[in-house]
Phi, psi and omega in degrees: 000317187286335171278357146278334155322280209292313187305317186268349160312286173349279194284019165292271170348287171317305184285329227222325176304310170313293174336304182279334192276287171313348174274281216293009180263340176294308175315319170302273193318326159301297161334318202265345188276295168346297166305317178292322186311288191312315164304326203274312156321335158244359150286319178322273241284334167264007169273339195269353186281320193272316162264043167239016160097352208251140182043071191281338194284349161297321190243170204269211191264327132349301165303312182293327164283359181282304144356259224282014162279306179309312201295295159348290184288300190305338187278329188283313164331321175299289167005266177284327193271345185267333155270000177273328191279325196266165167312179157323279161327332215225016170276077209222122172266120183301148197307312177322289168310299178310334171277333172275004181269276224315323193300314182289316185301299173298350161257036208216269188324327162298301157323320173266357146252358140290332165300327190267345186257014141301295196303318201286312177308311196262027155295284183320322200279331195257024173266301177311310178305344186258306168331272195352297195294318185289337190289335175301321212275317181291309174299330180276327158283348179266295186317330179287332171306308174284347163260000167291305177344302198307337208279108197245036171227106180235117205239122190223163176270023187302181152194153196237139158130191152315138189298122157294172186243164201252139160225000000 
């Protein structure tokens, strides 16, 4: 009895030994994802400490413009959704905002009208360019003309009267 007692401490031992060497490598690799989570969790929490304004005295002048593009973008977004969400009625723009629409608007309408009196010019230009060439074309063709004109001796297979017949 005791030798079997021993025999099964043994393969107890062996087995629950493997067994514990995969836990505790399981155990590691959780440690170590942790330790990345907690790192990644706290670039958040300073990025966001930097655009909520706080330890600002760190970063450099690069940084503060990226900062203050994000801030940006993110207030127009905030914006348009909160005027796509409210009624019709209730779309009362503060004087501020409505000047900065308007400021985005007249530079998009400006741009599109400098596109168009680009397009309008080189229509006109290329309207002159087609005159020219038919006034050219037209003369150069009247003349060949008039000179064929001089030319009276000419031979065709014509015949003025009734067909004759072939036999």
């Amino acid at each position: 009895m005791k030798k079997m007692m021993e025999q099964c401490e043994i393969y107890r031992s062996g087995y629950f030994h493997a067994e514990r060497l995969q836990e505790e490598d399981d155990v590691q690799d959780l440690k170590n994802e942790v330790t990345v989570m907690v790192n990644s969790i706290e670039l958040l929490q300073l990025h966001c400490r930097k655009l909520m304004g706080q330890d600002l005295g760190s970063c450099s002048v690069d940084e503060l413009n990226e900062i203050t593009i994000q801030i940006e973008k993110s207030l127009t977004l905030i914006r348009s959704r909160k005027i796509s969400n409210q009624p019709s009625s209730f779309r009362v723009l503060p004087k501020f905002w409505q000047a900065k629409v308007h400021e985005e608007e007249v530079g998009k309408l400006k741009a599109e009208i400098a596109g168009t009196r680009k397009l309008v010019n080189q229509r006109t230009t290329l309207h002159e360019m087609s005159r020219s060439l038919e006034s050219e074309n037209n003369a150069s063709s009247s003349s060949s003309a008039f000179e064929n004109m001089n030319i009276s001796d000419v031979e065709t297979d014509l015949c003025i009267g009734l067909p004759r017949s072939q036999v």
